[in-house]
Amino acid sequence: MEQEQALFLANIIEKSTPAAYEINKLETVSGTLPKFHQWTNGKKTLAAYEVTRPATETGYYFVFIDWHRNDIYYLVIYAHDKKTTVAELRQVQEIDDVPQIVWSYKPFKRDGKNDQRKAYFKQMFGSTTVQIKLPAATSEVEAFFEQVFKLCQNRIKADRIVEVFDFEN
């Protein structure tokens, strides 16, 4: 996404007070997010937040970052333990005159079972492509969080589906 879009989204999140979520801003130093994760070290970071949903004890880190150092900003969603990313959101498209983040499920596990993961994701969620409306006002942030949390949880389920079902039999 463009830097202006990322800044607008970060600012609207920061100003919002969604009832079901808690938002804690992380401190950036000179436009970077030090001591967070090796993948963020030294990369220009516009803002970062810990977003939690106390009712379900789930949470993620939302990091607005120049992920590949090419002036294209991502909203990178980190798992709450900071071990890995759950989603890297960057593509914004106008769909029916409404800006939306568009994300596609593309597993890259090295176990030969990615086709099963994609089939499960598509069967359970209708498509391997997810569209999430960008909030235009603080009142829309809660719905945005609901969709991002759903995307993250569905992605984690799909990644783990081969652990649940034995596709060999």
Short mmCIF file of N, CA and C in Angstrom, two decimals:
data_model
loop_
_atom_site.label_atom_id
_atom_site.label_comp_id
_atom_site.label_asym_id
_atom_site.label_seq_id
_atom_site.Cartn_x
_atom_site.Cartn_y
_atom_site.Cartn_z
N MET A 1 0.85 -1.17 0.00
CA MET A 1 0.00 0.00 0.00
C MET A 1 0.89 1.23 0.00
N GLU A 2 0.31 2.30 -0.42
CA GLU A 2 1.05 3.56 -0.42
C GLU A 2 1.28 4.01 1.02
N GLN A 3 2.33 4.78 1.23
CA GLN A 3 2.64 5.27 2.57
C GLN A 3 1.47 6.06 3.15
N GLU A 4 0.80 6.87 2.33
CA GLU A 4 -0.33 7.67 2.83
C GLU A 4 -1.46 6.77 3.32
N GLN A 5 -1.74 5.67 2.59
CA GLN A 5 -2.78 4.74 3.02
C GLN A 5 -2.39 4.09 4.35
N ALA A 6 -1.14 3.69 4.46
CA ALA A 6 -0.68 3.05 5.69
C ALA A 6 -0.76 4.01 6.87
N LEU A 7 -0.35 5.26 6.65
CA LEU A 7 -0.43 6.26 7.72
C LEU A 7 -1.88 6.53 8.12
N PHE A 8 -2.76 6.64 7.13
CA PHE A 8 -4.18 6.88 7.43
C PHE A 8 -4.74 5.73 8.26
N LEU A 9 -4.46 4.50 7.85
CA LEU A 9 -4.96 3.33 8.57
C LEU A 9 -4.38 3.27 9.99
N ALA A 10 -3.09 3.51 10.12
CA ALA A 10 -2.46 3.50 11.45
C ALA A 10 -3.09 4.57 12.35
N ASN A 11 -3.30 5.77 11.81
CA ASN A 11 -3.88 6.86 12.60
C ASN A 11 -5.32 6.57 13.01
N ILE A 12 -6.09 5.98 12.12
CA ILE A 12 -7.49 5.68 12.44
C ILE A 12 -7.58 4.58 13.49
N ILE A 13 -6.64 3.62 13.44
CA ILE A 13 -6.59 2.58 14.46
C ILE A 13 -6.24 3.22 15.81
N GLU A 14 -5.24 4.10 15.79
CA GLU A 14 -4.78 4.72 17.03
C GLU A 14 -5.88 5.56 17.70
N LYS A 15 -6.70 6.20 16.90
CA LYS A 15 -7.75 7.08 17.44
C LYS A 15 -9.02 6.32 17.82
N SER A 16 -9.11 5.08 17.41
CA SER A 16 -10.35 4.32 17.63
C SER A 16 -10.42 3.76 19.04
N THR A 17 -11.65 3.43 19.45
CA THR A 17 -11.87 2.77 20.74
C THR A 17 -12.88 1.63 20.55
N PRO A 18 -12.48 0.59 19.81
CA PRO A 18 -13.41 -0.52 19.59
C PRO A 18 -13.73 -1.26 20.89
N ALA A 19 -15.00 -1.53 21.11
CA ALA A 19 -15.46 -2.10 22.38
C ALA A 19 -14.83 -3.46 22.69
N ALA A 20 -14.67 -4.31 21.68
CA ALA A 20 -14.23 -5.68 21.93
C ALA A 20 -12.70 -5.86 21.86
N TYR A 21 -11.97 -4.78 21.61
CA TYR A 21 -10.53 -4.89 21.41
C TYR A 21 -9.78 -3.89 22.27
N GLU A 22 -8.55 -4.26 22.62
CA GLU A 22 -7.64 -3.34 23.29
C GLU A 22 -6.49 -3.08 22.34
N ILE A 23 -6.07 -1.81 22.27
CA ILE A 23 -4.99 -1.41 21.38
C ILE A 23 -3.88 -0.77 22.20
N ASN A 24 -2.69 -1.30 22.08
CA ASN A 24 -1.52 -0.71 22.74
C ASN A 24 -0.50 -0.36 21.67
N LYS A 25 -0.14 0.91 21.62
CA LYS A 25 0.86 1.35 20.64
C LYS A 25 2.24 0.95 21.11
N LEU A 26 3.05 0.41 20.19
CA LEU A 26 4.43 0.07 20.48
C LEU A 26 5.31 1.27 20.14
N GLU A 27 6.38 1.41 20.87
CA GLU A 27 7.26 2.56 20.65
C GLU A 27 8.19 2.29 19.47
N THR A 28 8.22 3.25 18.55
CA THR A 28 9.20 3.20 17.47
C THR A 28 10.31 4.18 17.82
N VAL A 29 11.51 3.89 17.34
CA VAL A 29 12.67 4.74 17.59
C VAL A 29 13.27 5.13 16.24
N SER A 30 13.26 6.42 15.96
CA SER A 30 13.79 6.94 14.69
C SER A 30 13.17 6.22 13.48
N GLY A 31 11.87 5.95 13.56
CA GLY A 31 11.17 5.32 12.44
C GLY A 31 11.43 3.84 12.27
N THR A 32 11.92 3.18 13.32
CA THR A 32 12.11 1.73 13.26
C THR A 32 11.51 1.10 14.52
N LEU A 33 11.40 -0.22 14.50
CA LEU A 33 10.83 -0.96 15.62
C LEU A 33 11.92 -1.88 16.18
N PRO A 34 12.78 -1.35 17.07
CA PRO A 34 13.90 -2.14 17.56
C PRO A 34 13.47 -3.24 18.54
N LYS A 35 14.25 -4.30 18.56
CA LYS A 35 14.06 -5.40 19.52
C LYS A 35 12.68 -6.03 19.45
N PHE A 36 12.07 -6.04 18.27
CA PHE A 36 10.77 -6.67 18.12
C PHE A 36 10.94 -8.05 17.50
N HIS A 37 11.52 -8.11 16.30
CA HIS A 37 11.76 -9.36 15.60
C HIS A 37 12.87 -9.11 14.59
N GLN A 38 13.66 -10.12 14.34
CA GLN A 38 14.79 -9.95 13.42
C GLN A 38 14.34 -9.47 12.04
N TRP A 39 13.13 -9.82 11.60
CA TRP A 39 12.66 -9.43 10.27
C TRP A 39 12.28 -7.95 10.19
N THR A 40 12.12 -7.29 11.34
CA THR A 40 11.75 -5.88 11.32
C THR A 40 12.96 -4.97 11.55
N ASN A 41 14.06 -5.53 11.96
CA ASN A 41 15.23 -4.72 12.33
C ASN A 41 15.67 -3.81 11.19
N GLY A 42 15.78 -2.53 11.49
CA GLY A 42 16.30 -1.56 10.54
C GLY A 42 15.35 -1.14 9.43
N LYS A 43 14.16 -1.71 9.39
CA LYS A 43 13.20 -1.35 8.33
C LYS A 43 12.32 -0.20 8.80
N LYS A 44 12.02 0.71 7.87
CA LYS A 44 11.21 1.87 8.21
C LYS A 44 9.82 1.41 8.66
N THR A 45 9.46 1.80 9.87
CA THR A 45 8.19 1.40 10.47
C THR A 45 7.40 2.66 10.81
N LEU A 46 6.20 2.75 10.25
CA LEU A 46 5.36 3.92 10.49
C LEU A 46 4.70 3.87 11.86
N ALA A 47 4.26 2.67 12.26
CA ALA A 47 3.58 2.48 13.54
C ALA A 47 3.44 0.99 13.79
N ALA A 48 3.24 0.64 15.06
CA ALA A 48 3.02 -0.76 15.43
C ALA A 48 2.11 -0.80 16.65
N TYR A 49 1.22 -1.80 16.67
CA TYR A 49 0.24 -1.91 17.74
C TYR A 49 0.09 -3.36 18.16
N GLU A 50 -0.14 -3.55 19.44
CA GLU A 50 -0.58 -4.85 19.93
C GLU A 50 -2.10 -4.74 20.04
N VAL A 51 -2.80 -5.60 19.31
CA VAL A 51 -4.26 -5.59 19.31
C VAL A 51 -4.74 -6.90 19.90
N THR A 52 -5.50 -6.81 20.99
CA THR A 52 -5.99 -8.01 21.65
C THR A 52 -7.51 -7.98 21.77
N ARG A 53 -8.07 -9.17 21.78
CA ARG A 53 -9.51 -9.33 22.02
C ARG A 53 -9.63 -10.11 23.33
N PRO A 54 -9.79 -9.39 24.45
CA PRO A 54 -9.79 -10.04 25.77
C PRO A 54 -10.82 -11.16 25.92
N ALA A 55 -11.96 -11.02 25.28
CA ALA A 55 -13.03 -12.02 25.45
C ALA A 55 -12.59 -13.40 24.96
N THR A 56 -11.71 -13.45 23.96
CA THR A 56 -11.26 -14.74 23.43
C THR A 56 -9.78 -14.98 23.70
N GLU A 57 -9.16 -14.05 24.43
CA GLU A 57 -7.74 -14.16 24.75
C GLU A 57 -6.88 -14.37 23.52
N THR A 58 -7.21 -13.64 22.44
CA THR A 58 -6.40 -13.70 21.23
C THR A 58 -5.84 -12.32 20.96
N GLY A 59 -4.72 -12.30 20.29
CA GLY A 59 -4.11 -11.03 19.95
C GLY A 59 -3.05 -11.18 18.89
N TYR A 60 -2.80 -10.08 18.22
CA TYR A 60 -1.79 -10.03 17.17
C TYR A 60 -1.09 -8.68 17.25
N TYR A 61 0.06 -8.62 16.62
CA TYR A 61 0.76 -7.35 16.47
C TYR A 61 0.51 -6.85 15.05
N PHE A 62 0.13 -5.60 14.93
CA PHE A 62 -0.11 -4.96 13.64
C PHE A 62 1.07 -4.01 13.40
N VAL A 63 1.89 -4.29 12.41
CA VAL A 63 3.09 -3.51 12.15
C VAL A 63 3.00 -2.90 10.75
N PHE A 64 3.03 -1.59 10.67
CA PHE A 64 3.00 -0.87 9.40
C PHE A 64 4.44 -0.60 9.00
N ILE A 65 4.93 -1.31 7.97
CA ILE A 65 6.36 -1.35 7.71
C ILE A 65 6.67 -1.39 6.22
N ASP A 66 7.79 -0.81 5.85
CA ASP A 66 8.34 -0.92 4.49
C ASP A 66 9.06 -2.26 4.44
N TRP A 67 8.29 -3.32 4.24
CA TRP A 67 8.71 -4.70 4.44
C TRP A 67 9.90 -5.10 3.59
N HIS A 68 9.92 -4.64 2.32
CA HIS A 68 11.00 -5.03 1.41
C HIS A 68 11.92 -3.86 1.06
N ARG A 69 11.83 -2.79 1.86
CA ARG A 69 12.66 -1.60 1.66
C ARG A 69 12.54 -1.05 0.24
N ASN A 70 11.29 -0.97 -0.26
CA ASN A 70 11.06 -0.46 -1.61
C ASN A 70 9.95 0.60 -1.64
N ASP A 71 9.67 1.21 -0.49
CA ASP A 71 8.64 2.24 -0.36
C ASP A 71 7.22 1.72 -0.63
N ILE A 72 7.03 0.42 -0.48
CA ILE A 72 5.69 -0.17 -0.51
C ILE A 72 5.45 -0.67 0.91
N TYR A 73 4.39 -0.15 1.51
CA TYR A 73 4.14 -0.45 2.92
C TYR A 73 3.19 -1.63 3.07
N TYR A 74 3.45 -2.38 4.10
CA TYR A 74 2.64 -3.55 4.45
C TYR A 74 2.06 -3.34 5.83
N LEU A 75 0.92 -3.94 6.04
CA LEU A 75 0.42 -4.16 7.38
C LEU A 75 0.77 -5.61 7.66
N VAL A 76 1.84 -5.82 8.41
CA VAL A 76 2.28 -7.17 8.72
C VAL A 76 1.67 -7.56 10.06
N ILE A 77 0.99 -8.70 10.06
CA ILE A 77 0.36 -9.20 11.27
C ILE A 77 1.25 -10.31 11.84
N TYR A 78 1.75 -10.06 13.05
CA TYR A 78 2.58 -11.05 13.74
C TYR A 78 1.75 -11.81 14.75
N ALA A 79 2.07 -13.09 14.90
CA ALA A 79 1.46 -13.89 15.96
C ALA A 79 1.81 -13.26 17.30
N HIS A 80 0.98 -13.52 18.30
CA HIS A 80 1.16 -12.89 19.60
C HIS A 80 2.48 -13.27 20.28
N ASP A 81 3.04 -14.42 19.89
CA ASP A 81 4.34 -14.81 20.46
C ASP A 81 5.52 -14.21 19.67
N LYS A 82 5.21 -13.47 18.62
CA LYS A 82 6.19 -12.79 17.76
C LYS A 82 7.10 -13.74 16.99
N LYS A 83 6.81 -15.04 16.98
CA LYS A 83 7.70 -15.99 16.31
C LYS A 83 7.61 -15.91 14.79
N THR A 84 6.45 -15.55 14.27
CA THR A 84 6.28 -15.53 12.82
C THR A 84 5.15 -14.58 12.43
N THR A 85 5.07 -14.32 11.14
CA THR A 85 3.97 -13.51 10.64
C THR A 85 2.80 -14.43 10.32
N VAL A 86 1.60 -13.88 10.45
CA VAL A 86 0.39 -14.62 10.11
C VAL A 86 -0.16 -14.13 8.77
N ALA A 87 0.01 -12.84 8.50
CA ALA A 87 -0.43 -12.28 7.21
C ALA A 87 0.39 -11.04 6.91
N GLU A 88 0.68 -10.87 5.64
CA GLU A 88 1.38 -9.70 5.16
C GLU A 88 0.45 -9.01 4.16
N LEU A 89 -0.18 -7.94 4.60
CA LEU A 89 -1.21 -7.28 3.82
C LEU A 89 -0.63 -6.04 3.16
N ARG A 90 -0.74 -5.96 1.85
CA ARG A 90 -0.21 -4.78 1.16
C ARG A 90 -1.08 -4.34 0.00
N GLN A 91 -1.76 -5.27 -0.64
CA GLN A 91 -2.50 -4.94 -1.85
C GLN A 91 -3.83 -4.29 -1.50
N VAL A 92 -4.03 -3.07 -1.99
CA VAL A 92 -5.29 -2.36 -1.81
C VAL A 92 -5.91 -2.16 -3.18
N GLN A 93 -7.18 -2.54 -3.30
CA GLN A 93 -7.91 -2.37 -4.55
C GLN A 93 -9.23 -1.67 -4.28
N GLU A 94 -9.66 -0.88 -5.26
CA GLU A 94 -10.99 -0.28 -5.20
C GLU A 94 -11.97 -1.32 -5.74
N ILE A 95 -12.88 -1.77 -4.88
CA ILE A 95 -13.89 -2.74 -5.29
C ILE A 95 -15.24 -2.10 -5.00
N ASP A 96 -16.03 -1.88 -6.05
CA ASP A 96 -17.30 -1.15 -5.92
C ASP A 96 -17.08 0.20 -5.24
N ASP A 97 -16.03 0.90 -5.67
CA ASP A 97 -15.68 2.24 -5.16
C ASP A 97 -15.31 2.26 -3.68
N VAL A 98 -14.95 1.10 -3.13
CA VAL A 98 -14.57 1.01 -1.72
C VAL A 98 -13.17 0.41 -1.64
N PRO A 99 -12.21 1.12 -1.01
CA PRO A 99 -10.87 0.54 -0.89
C PRO A 99 -10.87 -0.67 0.04
N GLN A 100 -10.26 -1.75 -0.46
CA GLN A 100 -10.22 -2.99 0.31
C GLN A 100 -8.82 -3.59 0.22
N ILE A 101 -8.41 -4.20 1.33
CA ILE A 101 -7.19 -4.99 1.31
C ILE A 101 -7.56 -6.33 0.68
N VAL A 102 -6.74 -6.76 -0.26
CA VAL A 102 -6.96 -8.04 -0.91
C VAL A 102 -5.77 -8.93 -0.57
N TRP A 103 -6.07 -10.11 -0.05
CA TRP A 103 -5.04 -11.05 0.38
C TRP A 103 -5.39 -12.43 -0.13
N SER A 104 -4.40 -13.15 -0.60
CA SER A 104 -4.62 -14.51 -1.10
C SER A 104 -3.87 -15.52 -0.24
N TYR A 105 -4.54 -16.62 0.05
CA TYR A 105 -3.91 -17.70 0.81
C TYR A 105 -3.04 -18.51 -0.15
N LYS A 106 -1.74 -18.48 0.10
CA LYS A 106 -0.77 -19.21 -0.72
C LYS A 106 0.23 -19.88 0.22
N PRO A 107 -0.09 -21.09 0.68
CA PRO A 107 0.84 -21.76 1.60
C PRO A 107 2.12 -22.19 0.88
N PHE A 108 3.24 -22.06 1.57
CA PHE A 108 4.55 -22.44 1.02
C PHE A 108 5.27 -23.43 1.93
N LYS A 109 4.51 -24.33 2.55
CA LYS A 109 5.14 -25.34 3.40
C LYS A 109 5.89 -26.31 2.49
N ARG A 110 6.89 -26.95 3.03
CA ARG A 110 7.73 -27.85 2.22
C ARG A 110 7.40 -29.32 2.47
N ASP A 111 6.12 -29.62 2.68
CA ASP A 111 5.74 -31.00 2.97
C ASP A 111 4.90 -31.64 1.88
N GLY A 112 4.70 -30.95 0.76
CA GLY A 112 3.92 -31.51 -0.35
C GLY A 112 2.42 -31.49 -0.12
N LYS A 113 1.93 -30.79 0.91
CA LYS A 113 0.50 -30.82 1.23
C LYS A 113 -0.18 -29.46 1.06
N ASN A 114 0.45 -28.56 0.30
CA ASN A 114 -0.13 -27.23 0.13
C ASN A 114 -1.44 -27.25 -0.66
N ASP A 115 -1.60 -28.20 -1.58
CA ASP A 115 -2.85 -28.29 -2.31
C ASP A 115 -4.01 -28.63 -1.37
N GLN A 116 -3.77 -29.52 -0.39
CA GLN A 116 -4.80 -29.84 0.60
C GLN A 116 -5.13 -28.62 1.45
N ARG A 117 -4.11 -27.84 1.83
CA ARG A 117 -4.35 -26.63 2.61
C ARG A 117 -5.21 -25.64 1.83
N LYS A 118 -4.86 -25.42 0.57
CA LYS A 118 -5.63 -24.48 -0.24
C LYS A 118 -7.06 -24.98 -0.45
N ALA A 119 -7.23 -26.27 -0.68
CA ALA A 119 -8.57 -26.83 -0.87
C ALA A 119 -9.41 -26.64 0.39
N TYR A 120 -8.82 -26.87 1.55
CA TYR A 120 -9.53 -26.68 2.81
C TYR A 120 -9.91 -25.22 2.99
N PHE A 121 -8.97 -24.31 2.75
CA PHE A 121 -9.23 -22.88 2.91
C PHE A 121 -10.39 -22.47 2.01
N LYS A 122 -10.34 -22.91 0.76
CA LYS A 122 -11.40 -22.54 -0.20
C LYS A 122 -12.74 -23.15 0.20
N GLN A 123 -12.73 -24.40 0.63
CA GLN A 123 -13.98 -25.07 1.04
C GLN A 123 -14.59 -24.38 2.26
N MET A 124 -13.76 -24.04 3.23
CA MET A 124 -14.27 -23.46 4.47
C MET A 124 -14.63 -21.98 4.34
N PHE A 125 -13.92 -21.26 3.50
CA PHE A 125 -14.07 -19.82 3.48
C PHE A 125 -14.50 -19.26 2.13
N GLY A 126 -14.81 -20.17 1.18
CA GLY A 126 -15.40 -19.75 -0.08
C GLY A 126 -14.42 -19.40 -1.18
N SER A 127 -13.22 -19.01 -0.82
CA SER A 127 -12.23 -18.59 -1.81
C SER A 127 -10.87 -18.56 -1.13
N THR A 128 -9.83 -18.61 -1.93
CA THR A 128 -8.50 -18.44 -1.36
C THR A 128 -8.12 -16.96 -1.32
N THR A 129 -8.99 -16.11 -1.84
CA THR A 129 -8.77 -14.66 -1.81
C THR A 129 -9.74 -14.01 -0.83
N VAL A 130 -9.20 -13.17 0.04
CA VAL A 130 -9.99 -12.49 1.06
C VAL A 130 -9.95 -11.00 0.78
N GLN A 131 -11.10 -10.35 0.93
CA GLN A 131 -11.20 -8.90 0.78
C GLN A 131 -11.69 -8.31 2.09
N ILE A 132 -10.96 -7.30 2.57
CA ILE A 132 -11.32 -6.66 3.83
C ILE A 132 -11.43 -5.17 3.58
N LYS A 133 -12.60 -4.62 3.85
CA LYS A 133 -12.84 -3.19 3.66
C LYS A 133 -11.96 -2.39 4.61
N LEU A 134 -11.26 -1.41 4.05
CA LEU A 134 -10.47 -0.53 4.89
C LEU A 134 -11.39 0.42 5.63
N PRO A 135 -11.16 0.63 6.90
CA PRO A 135 -12.03 1.56 7.64
C PRO A 135 -11.79 2.99 7.16
N ALA A 136 -12.90 3.73 7.01
CA ALA A 136 -12.82 5.13 6.61
C ALA A 136 -13.01 6.04 7.82
N ALA A 137 -13.45 5.46 8.93
CA ALA A 137 -13.70 6.23 10.16
C ALA A 137 -13.39 5.33 11.36
N THR A 138 -13.19 5.95 12.51
CA THR A 138 -12.87 5.17 13.71
C THR A 138 -13.98 4.18 14.06
N SER A 139 -15.21 4.52 13.71
CA SER A 139 -16.35 3.64 14.01
C SER A 139 -16.30 2.33 13.21
N GLU A 140 -15.46 2.27 12.17
CA GLU A 140 -15.36 1.07 11.34
C GLU A 140 -14.17 0.18 11.70
N VAL A 141 -13.37 0.60 12.68
CA VAL A 141 -12.16 -0.15 13.02
C VAL A 141 -12.50 -1.50 13.64
N GLU A 142 -13.54 -1.56 14.47
CA GLU A 142 -13.88 -2.85 15.09
C GLU A 142 -14.24 -3.90 14.04
N ALA A 143 -15.01 -3.53 13.04
CA ALA A 143 -15.36 -4.46 11.96
C ALA A 143 -14.10 -4.87 11.19
N PHE A 144 -13.19 -3.95 10.99
CA PHE A 144 -11.92 -4.24 10.32
C PHE A 144 -11.12 -5.26 11.15
N PHE A 145 -11.01 -5.03 12.46
CA PHE A 145 -10.31 -5.98 13.32
C PHE A 145 -10.95 -7.36 13.26
N GLU A 146 -12.29 -7.41 13.29
CA GLU A 146 -12.99 -8.70 13.22
C GLU A 146 -12.58 -9.47 11.97
N GLN A 147 -12.52 -8.77 10.85
CA GLN A 147 -12.16 -9.42 9.59
C GLN A 147 -10.70 -9.85 9.58
N VAL A 148 -9.81 -9.01 10.09
CA VAL A 148 -8.38 -9.37 10.12
C VAL A 148 -8.15 -10.54 11.06
N PHE A 149 -8.78 -10.53 12.23
CA PHE A 149 -8.65 -11.66 13.17
C PHE A 149 -9.18 -12.94 12.53
N LYS A 150 -10.32 -12.84 11.82
CA LYS A 150 -10.89 -14.01 11.15
C LYS A 150 -9.92 -14.54 10.09
N LEU A 151 -9.34 -13.64 9.30
CA LEU A 151 -8.37 -14.05 8.29
C LEU A 151 -7.21 -14.79 8.95
N CYS A 152 -6.67 -14.23 10.02
CA CYS A 152 -5.53 -14.84 10.71
C CYS A 152 -5.88 -16.21 11.27
N GLN A 153 -7.02 -16.31 11.92
CA GLN A 153 -7.43 -17.59 12.50
C GLN A 153 -7.69 -18.64 11.42
N ASN A 154 -8.30 -18.23 10.30
CA ASN A 154 -8.55 -19.16 9.21
C ASN A 154 -7.26 -19.62 8.55
N ARG A 155 -6.31 -18.70 8.43
CA ARG A 155 -5.03 -19.05 7.84
C ARG A 155 -4.30 -20.06 8.73
N ILE A 156 -4.31 -19.84 10.04
CA ILE A 156 -3.66 -20.76 10.97
C ILE A 156 -4.32 -22.13 10.91
N LYS A 157 -5.67 -22.16 10.87
CA LYS A 157 -6.39 -23.44 10.76
C LYS A 157 -6.01 -24.18 9.49
N ALA A 158 -6.00 -23.46 8.37
CA ALA A 158 -5.68 -24.09 7.09
C ALA A 158 -4.24 -24.61 7.08
N ASP A 159 -3.32 -23.84 7.64
CA ASP A 159 -1.92 -24.29 7.70
C ASP A 159 -1.79 -25.58 8.49
N ARG A 160 -2.61 -25.73 9.52
CA ARG A 160 -2.50 -26.88 10.42
C ARG A 160 -3.41 -28.04 10.04
N ILE A 161 -4.21 -27.89 9.00
CA ILE A 161 -5.22 -28.91 8.69
C ILE A 161 -4.61 -30.28 8.42
N VAL A 162 -3.42 -30.33 7.85
CA VAL A 162 -2.82 -31.63 7.58
C VAL A 162 -2.41 -32.34 8.87
N GLU A 163 -2.29 -31.59 9.97
CA GLU A 163 -2.01 -32.21 11.26
C GLU A 163 -3.28 -32.85 11.84
N VAL A 164 -4.43 -32.32 11.43
CA VAL A 164 -5.72 -32.78 11.95
C VAL A 164 -6.21 -34.00 11.18
N PHE A 165 -6.07 -33.94 9.85
CA PHE A 165 -6.55 -35.03 9.00
C PHE A 165 -5.37 -35.72 8.34
N ASP A 166 -5.46 -37.02 8.25
CA ASP A 166 -4.42 -37.79 7.55
C ASP A 166 -4.91 -37.98 6.12
N PHE A 167 -4.36 -37.24 5.19
CA PHE A 167 -4.82 -37.28 3.79
C PHE A 167 -4.26 -38.50 3.05
N GLU A 168 -3.43 -39.26 3.68
CA GLU A 168 -2.81 -40.40 3.01
C GLU A 168 -3.78 -41.57 2.88
N ASN A 169 -4.78 -41.66 3.76
CA ASN A 169 -5.71 -42.81 3.75
C ASN A 169 -6.96 -42.52 2.99
#
